[in-house]
Backbone as JSON Lines, residues from 0, in Angstrom:
{"i":0,"aa":"M","n":[-4.27,11.44,-40.22],"ca":[-4.89,10.3,-40.84],"c":[-5.58,10.75,-42.12]}
{"i":1,"aa":"V","n":[-5.32,10.05,-43.21],"ca":[-5.88,10.39,-44.51],"c":[-7.13,9.55,-44.74]}
{"i":2,"aa":"A","n":[-8.22,10.23,-45.09],"ca":[-9.48,9.51,-45.36],"c":[-9.38,8.82,-46.71]}
{"i":3,"aa":"M","n":[-9.79,7.56,-46.76],"ca":[-9.76,6.82,-48.02],"c":[-11.03,7.13,-48.78]}
{"i":4,"aa":"R","n":[-10.89,7.29,-50.05],"ca":[-12.01,7.63,-50.9],"c":[-12.19,6.54,-51.94]}
{"i":5,"aa":"H","n":[-13.39,6.08,-52.07],"ca":[-13.69,5.04,-53.06],"c":[-13.62,5.68,-54.46]}
{"i":6,"aa":"P","n":[-13.01,5.0,-55.43],"ca":[-12.84,5.61,-56.76],"c":[-14.16,5.82,-57.51]}
{"i":7,"aa":"M","n":[-15.23,5.13,-57.11],"ca":[-16.49,5.26,-57.81],"c":[-17.39,6.35,-57.22]}
{"i":8,"aa":"V","n":[-17.02,6.91,-56.06],"ca":[-17.87,7.88,-55.39],"c":[-17.15,9.21,-55.35]}
{"i":9,"aa":"D","n":[-17.85,10.26,-55.78],"ca":[-17.23,11.59,-55.69],"c":[-17.52,12.18,-54.31]}
{"i":10,"aa":"V","n":[-17.08,13.4,-54.08],"ca":[-17.19,14.0,-52.76],"c":[-18.63,14.27,-52.35]}
{"i":11,"aa":"T","n":[-19.54,14.36,-53.3],"ca":[-20.93,14.59,-52.95],"c":[-21.65,13.29,-52.61]}
{"i":12,"aa":"G","n":[-21.0,12.15,-52.84],"ca":[-21.6,10.87,-52.5],"c":[-22.42,10.24,-53.61]}
{"i":13,"aa":"T","n":[-22.43,10.84,-54.79],"ca":[-23.18,10.25,-55.9],"c":[-22.3,9.28,-56.65]}
{"i":14,"aa":"M","n":[-22.9,8.3,-57.24],"ca":[-22.15,7.29,-57.97],"c":[-21.85,7.78,-59.39]}
{"i":15,"aa":"E","n":[-20.61,7.59,-59.81],"ca":[-20.23,7.89,-61.18],"c":[-20.42,6.64,-62.0]}
{"i":16,"aa":"K","n":[-20.87,6.78,-63.22],"ca":[-21.01,5.64,-64.11],"c":[-19.69,5.4,-64.81]}
{"i":17,"aa":"P","n":[-19.13,4.21,-64.66],"ca":[-17.89,3.93,-65.38],"c":[-18.19,3.77,-66.87]}
{"i":18,"aa":"E","n":[-17.25,4.14,-67.7],"ca":[-17.4,3.99,-69.16],"c":[-17.35,2.51,-69.5]}
{"i":19,"aa":"Q","n":[-18.31,2.08,-70.29],"ca":[-18.34,0.7,-70.72],"c":[-18.02,0.64,-72.21]}
{"i":20,"aa":"P","n":[-17.29,-0.38,-72.61],"ca":[-17.04,-0.53,-74.04],"c":[-18.36,-0.74,-74.78]}
{"i":21,"aa":"D","n":[-18.4,-0.31,-76.02],"ca":[-19.63,-0.39,-76.8],"c":[-20.07,-1.84,-77.01]}
{"i":22,"aa":"D","n":[-19.11,-2.75,-77.2],"ca":[-19.47,-4.16,-77.38],"c":[-20.12,-4.74,-76.13]}
{"i":23,"aa":"Y","n":[-19.63,-4.35,-74.97],"ca":[-20.19,-4.82,-73.71],"c":[-21.63,-4.34,-73.55]}
{"i":24,"aa":"A","n":[-21.85,-3.06,-73.81],"ca":[-23.2,-2.5,-73.69],"c":[-24.14,-3.15,-74.69]}
{"i":25,"aa":"R","n":[-23.67,-3.38,-75.91],"ca":[-24.5,-4.02,-76.92],"c":[-24.85,-5.45,-76.49]}
{"i":26,"aa":"G","n":[-23.89,-6.15,-75.9],"ca":[-24.14,-7.5,-75.41],"c":[-25.17,-7.54,-74.3]}
{"i":27,"aa":"R","n":[-25.1,-6.57,-73.4],"ca":[-26.1,-6.5,-72.33],"c":[-27.48,-6.25,-72.9]}
{"i":28,"aa":"R","n":[-27.58,-5.35,-73.87],"ca":[-28.89,-5.08,-74.48],"c":[-29.41,-6.3,-75.21]}
{"i":29,"aa":"D","n":[-28.54,-7.0,-75.92],"ca":[-28.96,-8.21,-76.63],"c":[-29.45,-9.27,-75.66]}
{"i":30,"aa":"G","n":[-28.76,-9.42,-74.54],"ca":[-29.19,-10.39,-73.53],"c":[-30.54,-10.04,-72.94]}
{"i":31,"aa":"L","n":[-30.76,-8.77,-72.69],"ca":[-32.05,-8.35,-72.16],"c":[-33.16,-8.53,-73.19]}
{"i":32,"aa":"R","n":[-32.86,-8.3,-74.45],"ca":[-33.86,-8.52,-75.49],"c":[-34.24,-10.0,-75.59]}
{"i":33,"aa":"L","n":[-33.24,-10.87,-75.49],"ca":[-33.51,-12.3,-75.52],"c":[-34.34,-12.71,-74.31]}
{"i":34,"aa":"A","n":[-33.99,-12.21,-73.14],"ca":[-34.77,-12.51,-71.93],"c":[-36.19,-12.0,-72.07]}
{"i":35,"aa":"L","n":[-36.36,-10.85,-72.66],"ca":[-37.68,-10.27,-72.86],"c":[-38.52,-11.15,-73.77]}
{"i":36,"aa":"S","n":[-37.93,-11.64,-74.84],"ca":[-38.7,-12.48,-75.77],"c":[-39.07,-13.81,-75.13]}
{"i":37,"aa":"I","n":[-38.19,-14.37,-74.31],"ca":[-38.51,-15.61,-73.61],"c":[-39.64,-15.39,-72.61]}
{"i":38,"aa":"L","n":[-39.59,-14.29,-71.87],"ca":[-40.65,-13.99,-70.92],"c":[-41.99,-13.77,-71.61]}
{"i":39,"aa":"E","n":[-41.98,-13.12,-72.76],"ca":[-43.22,-12.91,-73.51],"c":[-43.81,-14.23,-73.97]}
{"i":40,"aa":"A","n":[-42.95,-15.16,-74.41],"ca":[-43.43,-16.47,-74.85],"c":[-44.03,-17.25,-73.68]}
{"i":41,"aa":"E","n":[-43.37,-17.22,-72.54],"ca":[-43.88,-17.91,-71.35],"c":[-45.19,-17.29,-70.87]}
{"i":42,"aa":"E","n":[-45.26,-15.97,-70.93],"ca":[-46.48,-15.29,-70.51],"c":[-47.65,-15.68,-71.41]}
{"i":43,"aa":"A","n":[-47.4,-15.76,-72.7],"ca":[-48.46,-16.17,-73.63],"c":[-48.9,-17.61,-73.37]}
{"i":44,"aa":"K","n":[-47.95,-18.48,-73.05],"ca":[-48.28,-19.88,-72.76],"c":[-49.21,-19.97,-71.55]}
{"i":45,"aa":"W","n":[-48.88,-19.23,-70.49],"ca":[-49.7,-19.3,-69.28],"c":[-51.01,-18.55,-69.45]}
{"i":46,"aa":"A","n":[-51.05,-17.54,-70.3],"ca":[-52.31,-16.83,-70.56],"c":[-53.32,-17.76,-71.21]}
{"i":47,"aa":"A","n":[-52.84,-18.67,-72.07],"ca":[-53.74,-19.61,-72.73],"c":[-54.31,-20.63,-71.76]}
{"i":48,"aa":"L","n":[-53.63,-20.88,-70.65],"ca":[-54.08,-21.88,-69.68],"c":[-54.96,-21.31,-68.56]}
{"i":49,"aa":"L","n":[-55.11,-20.0,-68.53],"ca":[-55.89,-19.39,-67.45],"c":[-57.35,-19.84,-67.52]}
{"i":50,"aa":"G","n":[-57.86,-20.34,-66.39],"ca":[-59.26,-20.72,-66.3],"c":[-59.61,-22.03,-67.0]}
{"i":51,"aa":"E","n":[-58.65,-22.77,-67.48],"ca":[-58.91,-24.0,-68.22],"c":[-59.17,-25.2,-67.32]}
{"i":52,"aa":"S","n":[-58.68,-25.16,-66.11],"ca":[-58.81,-26.31,-65.21],"c":[-60.12,-26.24,-64.44]}
{"i":53,"aa":"R","n":[-60.61,-27.43,-64.01],"ca":[-61.81,-27.45,-63.17],"c":[-61.46,-27.14,-61.72]}
{"i":54,"aa":"S","n":[-60.18,-27.23,-61.38],"ca":[-59.74,-26.99,-60.01],"c":[-59.46,-25.5,-59.8]}
{"i":55,"aa":"W","n":[-60.06,-24.94,-58.76],"ca":[-59.83,-23.52,-58.47],"c":[-58.39,-23.29,-58.06]}
{"i":56,"aa":"R","n":[-57.79,-24.28,-57.38],"ca":[-56.42,-24.12,-56.91],"c":[-55.45,-24.07,-58.1]}
{"i":57,"aa":"T","n":[-55.67,-24.93,-59.08],"ca":[-54.83,-24.92,-60.28],"c":[-54.99,-23.61,-61.03]}
{"i":58,"aa":"N","n":[-56.23,-23.13,-61.14],"ca":[-56.47,-21.86,-61.83],"c":[-55.81,-20.7,-61.09]}
{"i":59,"aa":"A","n":[-55.85,-20.73,-59.77],"ca":[-55.22,-19.67,-58.98],"c":[-53.7,-19.7,-59.16]}
{"i":60,"aa":"T","n":[-53.13,-20.91,-59.17],"ca":[-51.69,-21.03,-59.37],"c":[-51.28,-20.53,-60.74]}
{"i":61,"aa":"R","n":[-52.07,-20.86,-61.74],"ca":[-51.77,-20.39,-63.11],"c":[-51.88,-18.88,-63.21]}
{"i":62,"aa":"A","n":[-52.87,-18.3,-62.54],"ca":[-53.03,-16.84,-62.57],"c":[-51.84,-16.15,-61.9]}
{"i":63,"aa":"I","n":[-51.37,-16.73,-60.8],"ca":[-50.23,-16.15,-60.1],"c":[-48.97,-16.26,-60.97]}
{"i":64,"aa":"R","n":[-48.79,-17.41,-61.59],"ca":[-47.61,-17.59,-62.45],"c":[-47.67,-16.62,-63.64]}
{"i":65,"aa":"H","n":[-48.85,-16.45,-64.23],"ca":[-49.01,-15.52,-65.36],"c":[-48.67,-14.1,-64.93]}
{"i":66,"aa":"K","n":[-49.16,-13.7,-63.76],"ca":[-48.87,-12.36,-63.25],"c":[-47.38,-12.18,-62.97]}
{"i":67,"aa":"A","n":[-46.73,-13.23,-62.47],"ca":[-45.29,-13.16,-62.21],"c":[-44.52,-12.93,-63.5]}
{"i":68,"aa":"Y","n":[-44.94,-13.6,-64.58],"ca":[-44.28,-13.39,-65.88],"c":[-44.54,-11.97,-66.4]}
{"i":69,"aa":"Q","n":[-45.73,-11.44,-66.16],"ca":[-46.01,-10.07,-66.58],"c":[-45.11,-9.08,-65.84]}
{"i":70,"aa":"V","n":[-44.95,-9.27,-64.54],"ca":[-44.11,-8.38,-63.75],"c":[-42.65,-8.48,-64.19]}
{"i":71,"aa":"A","n":[-42.19,-9.72,-64.41],"ca":[-40.8,-9.91,-64.84],"c":[-40.57,-9.27,-66.2]}
{"i":72,"aa":"R","n":[-41.53,-9.41,-67.11],"ca":[-41.39,-8.81,-68.44],"c":[-41.31,-7.29,-68.34]}
{"i":73,"aa":"T","n":[-42.12,-6.71,-67.49],"ca":[-42.11,-5.26,-67.31],"c":[-40.77,-4.79,-66.74]}
{"i":74,"aa":"R","n":[-40.23,-5.54,-65.8],"ca":[-38.95,-5.15,-65.2],"c":[-37.8,-5.28,-66.19]}
{"i":75,"aa":"V","n":[-37.81,-6.33,-67.0],"ca":[-36.76,-6.49,-68.0],"c":[-36.88,-5.4,-69.06]}
{"i":76,"aa":"Q","n":[-38.11,-5.06,-69.45],"ca":[-38.32,-3.99,-70.43],"c":[-37.81,-2.66,-69.89]}
{"i":77,"aa":"T","n":[-38.04,-2.39,-68.6],"ca":[-37.55,-1.17,-67.98],"c":[-36.02,-1.13,-67.99]}
{"i":78,"aa":"A","n":[-35.4,-2.25,-67.63],"ca":[-33.93,-2.31,-67.63],"c":[-33.39,-2.11,-69.04]}
{"i":79,"aa":"L","n":[-34.05,-2.71,-70.02],"ca":[-33.62,-2.55,-71.41],"c":[-33.76,-1.11,-71.87]}
{"i":80,"aa":"N","n":[-34.85,-0.46,-71.51],"ca":[-35.05,0.94,-71.9],"c":[-33.97,1.84,-71.3]}
{"i":81,"aa":"R","n":[-33.49,1.51,-70.11],"ca":[-32.43,2.31,-69.5],"c":[-31.1,2.13,-70.2]}
{"i":82,"aa":"L","n":[-30.9,0.97,-70.82],"ca":[-29.63,0.7,-71.5],"c":[-29.62,1.1,-72.97]}
{"i":83,"aa":"L","n":[-30.8,1.32,-73.54],"ca":[-30.86,1.69,-74.96],"c":[-30.28,3.07,-75.18]}
{"i":84,"aa":"P","n":[-29.56,3.25,-76.27],"ca":[-29.1,4.6,-76.59],"c":[-30.3,5.52,-76.79]}
{"i":85,"aa":"K","n":[-30.13,6.75,-76.44],"ca":[-31.25,7.7,-76.5],"c":[-31.74,7.95,-77.93]}
{"i":86,"aa":"D","n":[-30.87,7.74,-78.93],"ca":[-31.26,8.03,-80.31],"c":[-32.02,6.89,-80.97]}
{"i":87,"aa":"S","n":[-31.92,5.65,-80.46],"ca":[-32.65,4.55,-81.1],"c":[-33.32,3.69,-80.04]}
{"i":88,"aa":"A","n":[-34.64,3.64,-80.09],"ca":[-35.39,2.83,-79.13],"c":[-35.98,1.6,-79.81]}
{"i":89,"aa":"S","n":[-35.72,1.4,-81.09],"ca":[-36.29,0.26,-81.79],"c":[-35.32,-0.91,-81.79]}
{"i":90,"aa":"L","n":[-35.84,-2.06,-82.1],"ca":[-35.06,-3.29,-82.12],"c":[-34.22,-3.35,-83.39]}
{"i":91,"aa":"P","n":[-32.89,-3.56,-83.26],"ca":[-32.06,-3.66,-84.45],"c":[-32.47,-4.85,-85.31]}
{"i":92,"aa":"V","n":[-32.23,-4.74,-86.59],"ca":[-32.64,-5.77,-87.54],"c":[-31.96,-7.1,-87.24]}
{"i":93,"aa":"E","n":[-30.67,-7.08,-86.87],"ca":[-29.95,-8.33,-86.6],"c":[-30.58,-9.08,-85.43]}
{"i":94,"aa":"I","n":[-30.96,-8.37,-84.4],"ca":[-31.55,-9.01,-83.23],"c":[-32.93,-9.56,-83.57]}
{"i":95,"aa":"A","n":[-33.7,-8.81,-84.32],"ca":[-35.04,-9.27,-84.7],"c":[-34.96,-10.56,-85.52]}
{"i":96,"aa":"T","n":[-33.99,-10.64,-86.43],"ca":[-33.86,-11.85,-87.24],"c":[-33.38,-13.03,-86.39]}
{"i":97,"aa":"M","n":[-32.48,-12.76,-85.41],"ca":[-32.03,-13.85,-84.54],"c":[-33.17,-14.37,-83.68]}
{"i":98,"aa":"I","n":[-34.04,-13.49,-83.21],"ca":[-35.18,-13.92,-82.41],"c":[-36.15,-14.73,-83.27]}
{"i":99,"aa":"D","n":[-36.37,-14.3,-84.5],"ca":[-37.24,-15.05,-85.41],"c":[-36.67,-16.42,-85.72]}
{"i":100,"aa":"Q","n":[-35.35,-16.5,-85.91],"ca":[-34.7,-17.77,-86.2],"c":[-34.8,-18.72,-85.01]}
{"i":101,"aa":"A","n":[-34.75,-18.17,-83.8],"ca":[-34.86,-19.0,-82.6],"c":[-36.28,-19.48,-82.38]}
{"i":102,"aa":"G","n":[-37.24,-18.88,-83.06],"ca":[-38.63,-19.27,-82.94],"c":[-39.33,-18.71,-81.72]}
{"i":103,"aa":"L","n":[-38.81,-17.59,-81.21],"ca":[-39.43,-17.01,-80.01],"c":[-40.35,-15.9,-80.36]}
């Protein structure tokens, strides 16, 4: 009986990273940058509302929502940092202008 071997796993059991086309990787980074800018905008919106209500329950809900946006932003930033090429960690000019044009 011949043991079947998954093409993505080597004999040591570690996962190999498949080669991705450069356009695909760039698209993933651009999508994460857009998600990051949206999360930052939402976080700022909820930060402005913290403590504004007379109701403690509303204030608690707003604080929880604000914290959730902070956590999500941190996770997206971490994923983006993992996908960025090691030689450039800054935002490309084209993406920065597209974000500015979108008003985010």
